[in-house]
Coordinates of C-alpha atoms in Angstrom, one line a residue:
M1 CA 0.0 0.0 0.0
R2 CA 1.4 3.4 -1.0
R3 CA 1.8 5.8 1.9
T4 CA 1.3 9.6 1.5
T5 CA 4.0 12.1 2.4
S6 CA 2.1 13.2 5.5
S7 CA 1.9 9.7 6.8
V8 CA 5.7 9.2 6.3
L9 CA 6.4 12.4 8.2
A10 CA 4.0 11.4 11.0
A11 CA 5.8 8.1 11.3
A12 CA 9.2 9.8 11.4
I13 CA 8.1 12.1 14.2
A14 CA 6.7 9.2 16.2
M15 CA 9.8 7.1 15.8
P16 CA 12.4 7.2 18.6
L17 CA 15.3 9.6 18.0
S18 CA 17.8 6.8 17.9
L19 CA 16.0 5.2 15.0
S20 CA 14.7 8.2 13.1
A21 CA 18.1 9.9 12.6
P22 CA 21.6 8.6 12.3
A23 CA 23.6 8.8 15.5
R24 CA 25.6 12.0 15.9
A25 CA 29.4 11.8 15.6
S26 CA 31.0 11.5 19.0
T27 CA 32.5 14.7 20.4
I28 CA 36.2 15.1 19.6
D29 CA 38.3 14.6 22.8
I30 CA 41.0 17.1 21.9
E31 CA 42.5 17.0 25.4
S32 CA 43.1 13.3 25.1
L33 CA 44.7 13.7 21.7
A34 CA 47.0 16.3 23.2
A35 CA 47.9 14.0 26.1
S36 CA 48.7 11.2 23.6
L37 CA 51.0 13.5 21.6
D38 CA 52.7 14.6 24.9
E39 CA 53.3 11.0 25.9
A40 CA 55.0 10.3 22.5
A41 CA 57.0 13.5 22.8
S42 CA 58.2 12.6 26.3
L43 CA 60.3 9.8 24.8
R44 CA 62.0 12.1 22.3
A45 CA 64.4 15.0 22.6
D46 CA 62.6 18.3 23.0
A47 CA 64.7 19.9 20.2
L48 CA 63.5 17.3 17.7
V49 CA 59.9 17.5 18.8
A50 CA 60.0 21.3 18.6
G51 CA 61.1 21.1 15.0
K52 CA 58.2 18.9 14.1
I53 CA 55.7 21.1 15.9
A54 CA 57.1 24.3 14.4
S55 CA 57.2 23.0 10.8
S56 CA 53.4 23.4 10.5
F57 CA 53.6 27.1 11.4
T58 CA 56.2 28.7 9.3
L59 CA 53.7 31.0 7.5
L60 CA 52.0 31.9 10.8
A61 CA 55.3 32.9 12.5
G62 CA 57.0 34.4 9.4
S63 CA 59.9 31.9 9.2
Q64 CA 61.0 28.5 10.5
S65 CA 63.2 30.1 13.1
N66 CA 60.4 32.3 14.4
A67 CA 58.0 29.2 14.5
L68 CA 60.6 27.3 16.5
A69 CA 61.1 30.2 18.9
L70 CA 57.4 30.6 19.3
A71 CA 56.8 26.9 19.9
N72 CA 59.6 26.7 22.5
A73 CA 58.2 29.8 24.2
L74 CA 54.7 28.3 24.5
R75 CA 56.2 25.0 25.7
G76 CA 58.3 26.6 28.5
G77 CA 56.3 29.7 29.3
T78 CA 59.2 31.9 28.3
R79 CA 59.8 34.9 26.1
A80 CA 60.2 34.5 22.4
T81 CA 62.1 37.0 20.2
L82 CA 60.8 37.0 16.6
S83 CA 62.7 38.5 13.7
Y84 CA 61.0 40.1 10.6
A85 CA 62.6 41.6 7.5
E86 CA 61.7 45.2 6.8
S87 CA 60.3 45.7 3.4
T88 CA 62.4 48.3 1.5
A89 CA 62.3 49.7 -2.0
S90 CA 66.1 49.7 -2.3
A91 CA 68.1 46.6 -3.3
G92 CA 70.4 44.9 -0.8
T93 CA 70.0 43.1 2.4
P94 CA 66.7 44.1 4.1
A95 CA 66.9 45.5 7.6
M96 CA 65.6 43.3 10.4
R97 CA 63.2 44.2 13.2
S98 CA 62.3 42.1 16.2
A99 CA 59.2 41.6 18.2
T100 CA 59.0 39.9 21.6
Y101 CA 56.2 37.8 22.9
E102 CA 55.7 36.2 26.4
P103 CA 52.8 33.8 26.6
P104 CA 50.3 34.2 29.5
T105 CA 49.8 30.4 29.8
G106 CA 52.9 29.2 31.6
T107 CA 54.3 25.9 30.6
M108 CA 52.3 23.8 28.1
G109 CA 52.6 20.2 26.8
W110 CA 53.6 19.9 23.2
G111 CA 50.1 18.7 22.2
H112 CA 48.7 21.9 23.7
V113 CA 51.3 24.0 21.9
K114 CA 50.2 22.4 18.6
I115 CA 46.5 23.1 19.4
A116 CA 47.1 26.8 20.4
L117 CA 49.1 27.6 17.2
A118 CA 46.6 25.8 15.0
L119 CA 43.7 27.7 16.5
A120 CA 45.6 31.0 16.1
Q121 CA 46.4 30.2 12.5
D122 CA 42.8 29.4 11.7
C123 CA 41.5 32.6 13.3
L124 CA 43.8 34.7 11.1
A125 CA 43.0 32.6 8.0
R126 CA 39.3 33.2 8.5
A127 CA 40.0 36.9 8.9
G128 CA 41.8 36.8 5.5
I129 CA 45.3 36.8 6.7
A130 CA 47.7 34.0 5.5
R131 CA 51.0 35.7 6.3
P132 CA 50.5 37.7 9.4
T133 CA 52.7 40.6 10.6
A134 CA 54.1 40.4 14.1
A135 CA 51.2 42.6 15.4
E136 CA 48.6 40.3 13.7
L137 CA 50.2 37.2 15.1
L138 CA 50.2 38.6 18.7
A139 CA 46.5 39.6 18.2
S140 CA 45.6 36.0 17.4
L141 CA 47.3 34.9 20.6
D142 CA 46.5 37.7 23.1
G143 CA 43.5 39.4 21.4
G144 CA 43.2 42.5 19.4
D145 CA 41.9 43.9 16.1
V146 CA 43.2 43.0 12.7
T147 CA 42.4 44.9 9.5
V148 CA 42.4 43.5 6.0
K149 CA 42.0 45.6 2.8
G150 CA 39.7 44.0 0.2
A151 CA 40.1 43.9 -3.5
D152 CA 37.8 47.0 -3.8
G153 CA 40.0 49.0 -1.4
S154 CA 37.6 48.7 1.5
E155 CA 38.9 47.7 4.9
V156 CA 37.4 45.0 7.1
T157 CA 38.4 44.9 10.8
T158 CA 38.0 41.7 12.8
G159 CA 38.3 41.6 16.6
L160 CA 40.2 38.5 17.8
Q161 CA 39.7 37.3 21.3
G162 CA 43.1 35.8 21.7
V163 CA 43.6 32.0 21.9
L164 CA 46.1 32.0 24.7
R165 CA 44.3 34.8 26.6
M166 CA 41.2 32.6 26.7
R167 CA 43.3 29.6 27.7
S168 CA 44.9 31.4 30.5
A169 CA 41.4 32.4 31.7
G170 CA 40.7 28.7 32.2
M171 CA 38.8 27.9 29.0
S172 CA 39.1 24.4 27.5
W173 CA 40.1 24.0 23.9
G174 CA 36.6 23.0 23.0
Q175 CA 35.3 26.3 24.5
I176 CA 37.9 28.3 22.7
S177 CA 37.2 26.7 19.4
R178 CA 33.5 27.5 19.8
A179 CA 34.3 31.0 20.7
T180 CA 36.5 31.5 17.7
G181 CA 34.4 29.4 15.3
T182 CA 37.2 27.0 14.5
K183 CA 36.2 23.4 13.7
L184 CA 38.1 20.9 15.8
G185 CA 38.2 18.1 13.2
P186 CA 41.1 19.5 11.2
V187 CA 42.9 20.4 14.5
A188 CA 42.5 16.8 15.7
S189 CA 43.8 15.5 12.3
G190 CA 46.8 17.8 12.6
L191 CA 47.5 16.4 16.1
K192 CA 47.4 12.8 14.9
Y193 CA 49.6 13.6 11.9
T194 CA 52.2 15.4 14.0
Q195 CA 52.1 12.5 16.6
G196 CA 53.0 10.1 13.8
K197 CA 55.9 12.3 12.8
I198 CA 57.1 12.4 16.4
V199 CA 56.8 8.6 16.9
A200 CA 59.1 8.2 13.9
L201 CA 61.8 10.2 15.7
P202 CA 64.6 8.3 17.5
A203 CA 63.9 7.7 21.1
S204 CA 66.0 9.8 23.5
S205 CA 68.4 7.9 25.8

């Protein structure tokens, strides 16, 4: 017997939720993934682990050396000195300027360093910034406004809440991702990928 559309809808409404709709994907346990990466990193030399973490954030930090300094600063809760080349019209070696950054979060496990930088990078990317200046990078970490000029010459200003500022206030990574609009799926995939690279490193004696 052929059922009408209304009868099908009525049956769906009456059906238990577990049967009428596919089960929702389980919530990503980003803290456990960070702990798993930390465990793998604990068996390897910090210098090698830092290199693997930093390699994903060269564009974010402006250079590999900056990314390495930033990763180590977040790991140890210490100050980082970042160097940027001044853009000049004249030929020759560009002048360098430096920026310092001291994270408000204290010491962090390597997994949490990876999450923090991934969230900061995503915040900037969604604001239209792929290669941030020092000021834009610091805004993504500690909060502040970033302004991007569109193709038509108009300027769009985005207020960033600051990934590490929220973390230091006691927010979980899940809460921070919701506040910033970042999807945790790609962040979790990045953690797993980096953990695989770390596991492949020689164990420290």
